[in-house]
C-alpha positions as a LaTeX table, in Angstrom:
\begin{tabular}{lrrr}
\hline
Residue & $x$ (\AA) & $y$ (\AA) & $z$ (\AA) \\
\hline
Met1 & 60.23 & 82.01 & 6.75 \\
Ala2 & 61.22 & 78.45 & 7.57 \\
Lys3 & 64.56 & 77.98 & 9.26 \\
Ala4 & 67.19 & 76.11 & 7.29 \\
Gly5 & 66.86 & 72.38 & 7.86 \\
Ser6 & 63.50 & 72.64 & 9.62 \\
Glu7 & 61.46 & 71.89 & 6.52 \\
Pro8 & 61.86 & 69.33 & 3.72 \\
Arg9 & 64.56 & 70.16 & 1.22 \\
Leu10 & 62.54 & 70.52 & $-1.96$ \\
Asp11 & 63.53 & 71.33 & $-5.50$ \\
Gly12 & 59.92 & 71.91 & $-6.48$ \\
Gly13 & 59.14 & 74.93 & $-4.36$ \\
Gly14 & 57.62 & 72.83 & $-1.59$ \\
Asn15 & 55.85 & 70.44 & $-3.96$ \\
Pro16 & 56.61 & 67.00 & $-5.41$ \\
Val17 & 58.75 & 66.78 & $-8.53$ \\
Trp18 & 58.72 & 63.06 & $-9.30$ \\
Leu19 & 55.55 & 60.94 & $-9.36$ \\
Leu20 & 55.81 & 57.15 & $-9.35$ \\
Leu21 & 52.65 & 55.24 & $-10.23$ \\
Glu22 & 52.82 & 51.59 & $-9.20$ \\
Leu23 & 49.99 & 50.57 & $-11.48$ \\
Thr24 & 49.92 & 46.93 & $-10.38$ \\
Tyr25 & 52.02 & 44.57 & $-8.30$ \\
Gln26 & 51.24 & 41.71 & $-10.66$ \\
Cys27 & 54.29 & 40.52 & $-12.60$ \\
Pro28 & 55.20 & 37.51 & $-14.77$ \\
Leu29 & 58.67 & 37.38 & $-13.17$ \\
Gln30 & 59.67 & 36.02 & $-9.76$ \\
Cys31 & 62.79 & 38.07 & $-9.09$ \\
Ala32 & 64.65 & 37.18 & $-5.92$ \\
Phe33 & 65.42 & 40.88 & $-5.34$ \\
Cys34 & 61.91 & 42.24 & $-6.01$ \\
Ser35 & 61.22 & 45.45 & $-4.08$ \\
Asn36 & 57.42 & 45.03 & $-4.07$ \\
Pro37 & 55.73 & 44.27 & $-0.73$ \\
Arg38 & 55.79 & 40.58 & 0.15 \\
Gln39 & 52.01 & 40.75 & 0.49 \\
Phe40 & 51.65 & 42.05 & $-3.07$ \\
Ala41 & 48.73 & 39.70 & $-3.78$ \\
Asp42 & 46.62 & 41.66 & $-1.26$ \\
Tyr43 & 46.51 & 44.60 & $-3.69$ \\
Arg44 & 45.21 & 42.70 & $-6.71$ \\
Gln45 & 41.48 & 43.07 & $-6.15$ \\
Asn46 & 41.63 & 46.73 & $-5.21$ \\
Glu47 & 43.60 & 48.41 & $-8.00$ \\
Leu48 & 42.70 & 51.94 & $-9.03$ \\
Ser49 & 40.58 & 52.31 & $-12.16$ \\
Thr50 & 41.69 & 54.16 & $-15.27$ \\
Ala51 & 39.66 & 57.20 & $-14.24$ \\
Glu52 & 41.19 & 57.18 & $-10.74$ \\
Trp53 & 44.73 & 57.04 & $-12.10$ \\
Ile54 & 43.98 & 59.92 & $-14.48$ \\
Asp55 & 42.57 & 61.97 & $-11.63$ \\
Ala56 & 45.70 & 61.22 & $-9.55$ \\
Met57 & 47.95 & 62.42 & $-12.37$ \\
Ser58 & 45.92 & 65.59 & $-12.76$ \\
Gln59 & 46.09 & 66.33 & $-9.03$ \\
Ala60 & 49.85 & 65.75 & $-8.91$ \\
Arg61 & 50.42 & 67.93 & $-11.97$ \\
Ala62 & 48.46 & 70.72 & $-10.30$ \\
Leu63 & 50.84 & 70.37 & $-7.35$ \\
Gly64 & 53.81 & 70.86 & $-9.67$ \\
Ala65 & 54.99 & 67.31 & $-10.41$ \\
Met66 & 56.93 & 67.24 & $-13.68$ \\
Gln67 & 58.14 & 63.67 & $-14.21$ \\
Ile68 & 56.11 & 60.51 & $-14.03$ \\
Gly69 & 57.18 & 56.88 & $-13.86$ \\
Phe70 & 54.80 & 54.05 & $-14.74$ \\
Ser71 & 55.94 & 51.09 & $-12.70$ \\
Gly72 & 54.76 & 47.97 & $-10.90$ \\
Gly73 & 55.06 & 44.97 & $-10.70$ \\
Glu74 & 54.85 & 44.95 & $-14.42$ \\
Pro75 & 52.95 & 48.03 & $-15.69$ \\
Thr76 & 52.37 & 46.59 & $-19.16$ \\
Leu77 & 49.90 & 44.14 & $-17.60$ \\
Arg78 & 47.52 & 47.10 & $-17.37$ \\
Lys79 & 45.55 & 47.19 & $-20.60$ \\
Asp80 & 44.95 & 50.92 & $-20.10$ \\
Leu81 & 48.67 & 51.79 & $-20.06$ \\
Glu82 & 48.51 & 53.60 & $-23.42$ \\
Ile83 & 45.54 & 55.66 & $-22.22$ \\
Leu84 & 47.42 & 56.66 & $-19.06$ \\
Val85 & 50.57 & 57.56 & $-20.98$ \\
Ala86 & 48.59 & 59.69 & $-23.43$ \\
Glu87 & 46.89 & 61.56 & $-20.60$ \\
Ala88 & 50.20 & 62.10 & $-18.79$ \\
Asp89 & 51.69 & 63.49 & $-21.98$ \\
Arg90 & 48.68 & 65.79 & $-22.45$ \\
Leu91 & 49.12 & 67.05 & $-18.90$ \\
Gly92 & 52.74 & 67.96 & $-19.66$ \\
Tyr93 & 54.65 & 65.23 & $-17.82$ \\
Tyr94 & 57.94 & 63.77 & $-18.95$ \\
Thr95 & 56.91 & 60.11 & $-19.09$ \\
Asn96 & 59.02 & 57.08 & $-18.23$ \\
Leu97 & 58.08 & 53.39 & $-18.39$ \\
Ile98 & 59.85 & 51.16 & $-15.85$ \\
Thr99 & 59.41 & 47.62 & $-17.14$ \\
Ser100 & 60.74 & 44.09 & $-17.33$ \\
Gly101 & 59.90 & 44.18 & $-21.02$ \\
Ile102 & 57.67 & 41.13 & $-20.70$ \\
Gly103 & 54.34 & 42.18 & $-22.13$ \\
Leu104 & 55.83 & 44.57 & $-24.66$ \\
Thr105 & 55.57 & 43.91 & $-28.37$ \\
Glu106 & 56.61 & 45.97 & $-31.37$ \\
Ala107 & 52.98 & 46.94 & $-31.92$ \\
Arg108 & 52.61 & 48.03 & $-28.33$ \\
Leu109 & 55.87 & 49.98 & $-28.43$ \\
His110 & 54.55 & 51.85 & $-31.47$ \\
Ala111 & 51.30 & 52.57 & $-29.61$ \\
Leu112 & 53.15 & 53.83 & $-26.55$ \\
Lys113 & 55.37 & 56.06 & $-28.68$ \\
Asp114 & 52.29 & 57.46 & $-30.41$ \\
Ala115 & 50.74 & 58.07 & $-26.97$ \\
Gly116 & 53.70 & 60.23 & $-25.98$ \\
Leu117 & 55.98 & 57.91 & $-24.00$ \\
Arg118 & 59.37 & 59.61 & $-23.80$ \\
His119 & 61.66 & 57.13 & $-22.07$ \\
Ile120 & 61.97 & 53.44 & $-21.13$ \\
Gln121 & 63.87 & 51.83 & $-18.28$ \\
Leu122 & 64.30 & 48.13 & $-19.00$ \\
Gly123 & 65.17 & 45.72 & $-16.20$ \\
Phe124 & 67.86 & 43.19 & $-17.17$ \\
Gln125 & 69.41 & 40.49 & $-15.02$ \\
Ser126 & 72.46 & 39.15 & $-16.83$ \\
Thr127 & 74.20 & 38.50 & $-20.15$ \\
Asp128 & 74.26 & 34.84 & $-19.10$ \\
Arg129 & 71.01 & 32.98 & $-19.69$ \\
Asp130 & 71.36 & 30.64 & $-16.69$ \\
Val131 & 72.16 & 33.46 & $-14.28$ \\
Ala132 & 69.29 & 35.52 & $-15.67$ \\
Arg133 & 66.90 & 32.62 & $-15.06$ \\
Gln134 & 68.23 & 32.12 & $-11.54$ \\
Leu135 & 67.64 & 35.78 & $-10.61$ \\
Ala136 & 64.35 & 36.31 & $-12.46$ \\
Gly137 & 62.84 & 32.98 & $-11.44$ \\
Val138 & 61.72 & 32.29 & $-15.02$ \\
Asp139 & 63.41 & 31.87 & $-18.39$ \\
Cys140 & 62.91 & 35.24 & $-20.12$ \\
Trp141 & 66.43 & 36.00 & $-21.36$ \\
Glu142 & 65.80 & 35.77 & $-25.10$ \\
Arg143 & 62.56 & 37.71 & $-24.75$ \\
Lys144 & 64.38 & 40.53 & $-22.97$ \\
Leu145 & 67.10 & 40.64 & $-25.61$ \\
Ala146 & 64.50 & 40.91 & $-28.36$ \\
Ile147 & 62.52 & 43.66 & $-26.67$ \\
Ala148 & 65.68 & 45.63 & $-25.84$ \\
Arg149 & 66.54 & 45.67 & $-29.54$ \\
Ser150 & 62.98 & 46.64 & $-30.44$ \\
Ile151 & 63.08 & 49.56 & $-28.00$ \\
Lys152 & 66.25 & 50.88 & $-29.59$ \\
Ala153 & 64.94 & 50.27 & $-33.11$ \\
Leu154 & 62.14 & 52.72 & $-32.29$ \\
Asp155 & 64.72 & 55.22 & $-31.05$ \\
Phe156 & 63.44 & 55.43 & $-27.47$ \\
Pro157 & 65.90 & 56.93 & $-24.98$ \\
Met158 & 66.64 & 53.98 & $-22.74$ \\
Val159 & 68.15 & 53.03 & $-19.40$ \\
Leu160 & 69.25 & 49.43 & $-19.05$ \\
Asn161 & 68.84 & 48.74 & $-15.33$ \\
Val162 & 70.83 & 45.78 & $-13.99$ \\
Pro163 & 70.44 & 44.93 & $-10.28$ \\
Ile164 & 73.91 & 43.82 & $-9.19$ \\
Thr165 & 74.22 & 40.72 & $-7.01$ \\
Arg166 & 76.77 & 38.06 & $-6.18$ \\
Gln167 & 75.43 & 36.04 & $-9.10$ \\
Asn168 & 76.09 & 38.60 & $-11.85$ \\
Ile169 & 78.75 & 40.97 & $-10.51$ \\
Gly170 & 81.52 & 39.08 & $-12.29$ \\
Gln171 & 79.76 & 39.79 & $-15.59$ \\
Val172 & 79.90 & 43.59 & $-15.24$ \\
Pro173 & 82.47 & 44.00 & $-18.06$ \\
Asp174 & 80.30 & 41.85 & $-20.37$ \\
Ile175 & 77.16 & 43.76 & $-19.36$ \\
Ile176 & 78.86 & 47.08 & $-20.15$ \\
Asp177 & 79.96 & 45.84 & $-23.57$ \\
Phe178 & 76.47 & 44.49 & $-24.27$ \\
Ala179 & 74.88 & 47.83 & $-23.40$ \\
Ala180 & 77.35 & 49.71 & $-25.60$ \\
Glu181 & 76.72 & 47.34 & $-28.51$ \\
Leu182 & 72.98 & 47.68 & $-28.07$ \\
Gly183 & 73.29 & 51.46 & $-28.22$ \\
Val184 & 71.51 & 52.33 & $-24.98$ \\
Glu185 & 72.14 & 55.81 & $-23.63$ \\
Tyr186 & 72.37 & 54.85 & $-19.96$ \\
Leu187 & 73.43 & 51.76 & $-18.05$ \\
Glu188 & 72.52 & 51.63 & $-14.37$ \\
Leu189 & 74.46 & 49.03 & $-12.41$ \\
Ala190 & 72.27 & 49.13 & $-9.35$ \\
Asn191 & 73.78 & 47.28 & $-6.40$ \\
Val192 & 70.75 & 45.61 & $-4.87$ \\
Gln193 & 69.17 & 47.43 & $-1.94$ \\
Tyr194 & 67.96 & 45.02 & 0.72 \\
Tyr195 & 64.23 & 45.46 & 1.14 \\
Asn196 & 61.38 & 42.95 & 0.92 \\
Trp197 & 62.41 & 39.99 & $-1.26$ \\
Ala198 & 66.02 & 41.16 & $-1.49$ \\
Leu199 & 66.22 & 41.32 & 2.31 \\
Leu200 & 64.85 & 37.79 & 2.48 \\
Asn201 & 67.63 & 36.66 & 0.10 \\
Arg202 & 70.35 & 38.98 & 1.44 \\
Asp203 & 72.80 & 36.24 & 2.40 \\
Gln204 & 72.63 & 34.72 & $-1.07$ \\
Leu205 & 72.67 & 38.02 & $-3.02$ \\
Met206 & 75.36 & 40.13 & $-1.34$ \\
Pro207 & 78.73 & 40.43 & $-3.13$ \\
Thr208 & 82.02 & 40.80 & $-1.29$ \\
Arg209 & 83.87 & 44.09 & $-1.05$ \\
Glu210 & 86.56 & 42.66 & $-3.34$ \\
Glu211 & 83.98 & 41.81 & $-5.99$ \\
Leu212 & 82.53 & 45.30 & $-5.74$ \\
Glu213 & 85.96 & 46.89 & $-6.08$ \\
Arg214 & 86.66 & 44.87 & $-9.23$ \\
Ala215 & 83.29 & 45.86 & $-10.67$ \\
Glu216 & 83.89 & 49.52 & $-9.88$ \\
Ala217 & 87.31 & 49.32 & $-11.54$ \\
Ala218 & 85.65 & 47.88 & $-14.65$ \\
Val219 & 83.20 & 50.80 & $-14.64$ \\
Arg220 & 86.04 & 53.34 & $-14.39$ \\
Glu221 & 87.88 & 51.69 & $-17.27$ \\
Ala222 & 84.75 & 51.60 & $-19.42$ \\
Arg223 & 83.99 & 55.27 & $-18.79$ \\
Ile224 & 87.39 & 56.17 & $-20.20$ \\
Arg225 & 87.16 & 53.71 & $-23.09$ \\
Leu226 & 83.57 & 54.47 & $-24.15$ \\
Gly227 & 83.49 & 58.19 & $-23.44$ \\
Asp228 & 80.18 & 59.75 & $-24.45$ \\
Arg229 & 78.87 & 56.58 & $-26.08$ \\
Leu230 & 77.38 & 55.32 & $-22.82$ \\
Thr231 & 76.61 & 56.98 & $-19.50$ \\
Leu232 & 77.37 & 54.57 & $-16.66$ \\
Phe233 & 75.79 & 54.77 & $-13.21$ \\
Phe234 & 77.16 & 52.60 & $-10.42$ \\
Val235 & 74.72 & 52.73 & $-7.49$ \\
Ile236 & 76.69 & 52.47 & $-4.28$ \\
Pro237 & 76.34 & 49.37 & $-2.09$ \\
Asp238 & 75.69 & 51.15 & 1.19 \\
Tyr239 & 76.31 & 48.04 & 3.31 \\
His240 & 79.97 & 48.28 & 2.27 \\
Glu241 & 80.39 & 52.04 & 1.94 \\
Gly242 & 79.96 & 53.16 & 5.52 \\
Arg243 & 77.73 & 56.00 & 4.40 \\
Pro244 & 73.97 & 55.90 & 3.89 \\
Lys245 & 72.17 & 56.72 & 0.67 \\
Ala246 & 70.31 & 60.02 & 0.46 \\
Cys247 & 66.88 & 58.37 & 0.59 \\
Met248 & 65.09 & 60.10 & $-2.34$ \\
Asn249 & 66.35 & 63.53 & $-1.18$ \\
Gly250 & 64.57 & 62.91 & 2.09 \\
Trp251 & 61.28 & 61.34 & 3.18 \\
Gly252 & 58.36 & 62.99 & 1.40 \\
Ala253 & 60.62 & 65.71 & 0.01 \\
Ile254 & 60.41 & 65.63 & $-3.79$ \\
His255 & 59.12 & 62.12 & $-4.42$ \\
Leu256 & 55.56 & 60.81 & $-4.35$ \\
Thr257 & 54.58 & 57.15 & $-4.82$ \\
Ile258 & 51.04 & 55.87 & $-5.36$ \\
Ala259 & 50.45 & 52.16 & $-4.72$ \\
Pro260 & 48.02 & 50.09 & $-6.83$ \\
Asn261 & 45.23 & 50.52 & $-4.24$ \\
Gly262 & 45.61 & 54.30 & $-4.05$ \\
Asp263 & 47.75 & 54.47 & $-0.92$ \\
Val264 & 50.00 & 57.54 & $-1.14$ \\
Leu265 & 53.56 & 56.94 & 0.06 \\
Pro266 & 56.50 & 59.25 & 0.81 \\
Cys267 & 58.79 & 56.64 & $-0.75$ \\
Ser268 & 58.26 & 53.36 & $-2.58$ \\
Gln269 & 59.38 & 51.24 & 0.41 \\
Ala270 & 57.26 & 52.98 & 3.03 \\
Thr271 & 54.80 & 50.07 & 3.23 \\
Asn272 & 57.41 & 48.43 & 5.48 \\
Phe273 & 56.01 & 50.69 & 8.21 \\
Lys274 & 53.20 & 48.31 & 9.14 \\
His275 & 52.09 & 50.45 & 12.08 \\
Leu276 & 51.40 & 53.51 & 9.90 \\
Glu277 & 48.07 & 54.13 & 8.19 \\
Phe278 & 48.86 & 55.69 & 4.85 \\
Pro279 & 46.52 & 58.26 & 3.30 \\
Asn280 & 44.56 & 57.05 & 0.29 \\
Leu281 & 43.50 & 58.86 & $-2.87$ \\
Arg282 & 39.99 & 57.51 & $-2.56$ \\
Arg283 & 39.53 & 59.34 & 0.73 \\
Gln284 & 41.69 & 62.46 & 0.47 \\
Arg285 & 43.03 & 64.90 & $-2.13$ \\
Leu286 & 46.73 & 64.81 & $-2.97$ \\
Glu287 & 47.29 & 68.43 & $-2.01$ \\
Ala288 & 46.07 & 67.77 & 1.53 \\
Ile289 & 48.05 & 64.54 & 1.74 \\
Trp290 & 51.29 & 66.16 & 0.61 \\
His291 & 51.08 & 69.22 & 2.81 \\
Asp292 & 49.14 & 68.03 & 5.86 \\
Ser293 & 49.43 & 64.26 & 6.30 \\
Pro294 & 51.18 & 63.27 & 9.56 \\
Val295 & 52.79 & 60.37 & 7.66 \\
Phe296 & 54.46 & 62.72 & 5.17 \\
Lys297 & 55.60 & 65.06 & 7.94 \\
Leu298 & 56.99 & 62.24 & 10.06 \\
Tyr299 & 60.60 & 62.40 & 8.84 \\
Arg300 & 60.74 & 65.73 & 7.02 \\
Gly301 & 63.40 & 68.22 & 8.03 \\
Asp302 & 65.68 & 67.32 & 10.93 \\
Ala303 & 63.51 & 67.65 & 14.04 \\
Trp304 & 63.04 & 63.86 & 14.15 \\
Met305 & 66.77 & 63.12 & 13.98 \\
Pro306 & 68.58 & 61.44 & 16.87 \\
Glu307 & 72.27 & 61.88 & 17.52 \\
Pro308 & 74.64 & 61.55 & 15.79 \\
Cys309 & 72.47 & 62.60 & 12.83 \\
Arg310 & 71.21 & 65.85 & 14.33 \\
Ser311 & 74.69 & 67.33 & 14.75 \\
Cys312 & 76.25 & 65.63 & 11.70 \\
Ser313 & 77.73 & 67.91 & 9.04 \\
Glu314 & 76.37 & 65.58 & 6.34 \\
Lys315 & 72.71 & 65.66 & 7.37 \\
Glu316 & 71.86 & 68.08 & 4.54 \\
Thr317 & 73.39 & 65.60 & 2.09 \\
Asp318 & 72.17 & 62.20 & 3.27 \\
Phe319 & 69.07 & 63.34 & 5.25 \\
Gly320 & 69.87 & 60.87 & 8.00 \\
Gly321 & 69.88 & 57.93 & 5.60 \\
Cys322 & 67.04 & 55.59 & 4.74 \\
Arg323 & 64.11 & 55.48 & 7.17 \\
Cys324 & 62.91 & 52.14 & 5.81 \\
Gln325 & 66.33 & 50.55 & 6.21 \\
Ala326 & 66.55 & 51.87 & 9.77 \\
Leu327 & 63.16 & 50.32 & 10.49 \\
Leu328 & 63.98 & 46.95 & 8.94 \\
Leu329 & 67.33 & 46.60 & 10.71 \\
Thr330 & 66.68 & 48.21 & 14.10 \\
Gly331 & 62.90 & 47.97 & 14.46 \\
Ser332 & 62.48 & 51.76 & 14.50 \\
Gly333 & 62.39 & 54.31 & 11.69 \\
His334 & 63.63 & 56.97 & 14.13 \\
Glu335 & 67.11 & 55.46 & 14.46 \\
Ala336 & 70.21 & 56.46 & 12.53 \\
Asp337 & 70.54 & 54.34 & 9.40 \\
Pro338 & 72.79 & 51.39 & 10.35 \\
Ala339 & 74.51 & 51.67 & 6.96 \\
Cys340 & 76.26 & 54.77 & 8.34 \\
Ser341 & 79.53 & 54.09 & 10.14 \\
Lys342 & 78.55 & 56.80 & 12.66 \\
Ser343 & 75.34 & 55.01 & 13.61 \\
Pro344 & 75.27 & 53.26 & 16.99 \\
His345 & 73.66 & 50.36 & 15.11 \\
His346 & 76.36 & 50.03 & 12.42 \\
Ala347 & 77.38 & 46.65 & 13.89 \\
Leu348 & 74.14 & 45.22 & 12.44 \\
Val349 & 75.40 & 45.96 & 8.94 \\
Arg350 & 78.88 & 44.62 & 9.63 \\
Gln351 & 77.33 & 41.44 & 11.00 \\
Ala352 & 75.11 & 41.12 & 7.91 \\
Val353 & 78.16 & 41.41 & 5.63 \\
Gln354 & 80.01 & 38.73 & 7.61 \\
Gln355 & 76.97 & 36.47 & 7.62 \\
Ala356 & 76.61 & 36.81 & 3.84 \\
Gln357 & 80.23 & 35.76 & 3.38 \\
Arg358 & 79.72 & 32.69 & 5.59 \\
Ala359 & 76.62 & 31.81 & 3.58 \\
Arg360 & 78.81 & 31.26 & 0.53 \\
Leu361 & 79.90 & 28.00 & 2.11 \\
Val362 & 76.32 & 26.73 & 1.87 \\
Asp363 & 74.65 & 26.33 & $-1.52$ \\
Ala364 & 71.27 & 27.69 & $-0.41$ \\
Pro365 & 68.77 & 28.43 & $-3.20$ \\
Leu366 & 67.30 & 31.86 & $-3.78$ \\
Ile367 & 63.71 & 32.30 & $-2.64$ \\
Pro368 & 61.73 & 33.65 & $-5.61$ \\
Arg369 & 58.99 & 36.25 & $-5.29$ \\
His370 & 55.80 & 34.22 & $-5.12$ \\
Ala371 & 52.39 & 35.19 & $-3.75$ \\
Ser372 & 51.53 & 31.70 & $-2.53$ \\
Gln373 & 54.58 & 31.45 & $-0.24$ \\
Gly374 & 53.28 & 33.96 & 2.30 \\
Ile375 & 56.73 & 34.51 & 3.73 \\
Gly376 & 57.39 & 37.09 & 6.39 \\
Pro377 & 55.22 & 39.57 & 8.24 \\
\hline
\end{tabular}
């Protein structure tokens, strides 16, 4: 029997629970906080076929995966999306579409509902058209409003996901009222996590602690006022909290991501580890990848943990924080997450917060996600 803490903490009996299929990294938007790899164009010519995606879903279901998210990029750019949803439903998955809404029509929503789609998460930038255009890089505000109403008209359970930045944090009360009026079940106010394009724009995107406290107060007030009408999630801004996020219940613990080219990842940001060679569905079965891949074993359990993580009383709660964030900020995924106040590298986060506040004095434009820019390693 495995010793407590020596193996990944799994809710699926040692198998993945949540499967995220990043069907394509193509997207009509140019969001300044996009979490896709900066080299997303490299994946375009090597996307999995319909048959390969279906085989991946079947393999993951055999492993015990129960929920599936169709994501991207923009997953509706795949013309076979309805086929994939129907097969996922047949296999017994709870299906979720994670979308910008661009590419959806009423006819396509009907087709997806008929195929068995159970849930939609719609990305939304702002209740202000100009701010929405600034963050998304294109003018899609009216289109998003229309598709949000169409989703609710078809009675889909829906999460309205709003990445929170300096640009829209002052609109949190308006965003809450908009979501309540629209009739969505869940509103996720997701303080932007600084990876890929968001990291590139960190100085321009990061709110102040005071702005975050006002937004959180608005959330508390709305929870009392709205009661059961709307479930509100406020994703913590770990740069300001002094505690790291739990990193998908741990690296390769319950979560499995498949990139457009078939690379299998222990989390959706793992491609930041440029020195790792990730296993690929075209060369290896999922069961072997999940149980035997050195990449998936790399940060499971606590054997990898340095101090102060190894002796920390919270290691079973936060799993040592985010490995990708540790890599991006310190250069090594083995370090304690700098977001944690106990980390010897916490000064990097404090410096980043101070730098973002100084950047307010300079009206620097956001850098939009764009394949032709070729920014960064």
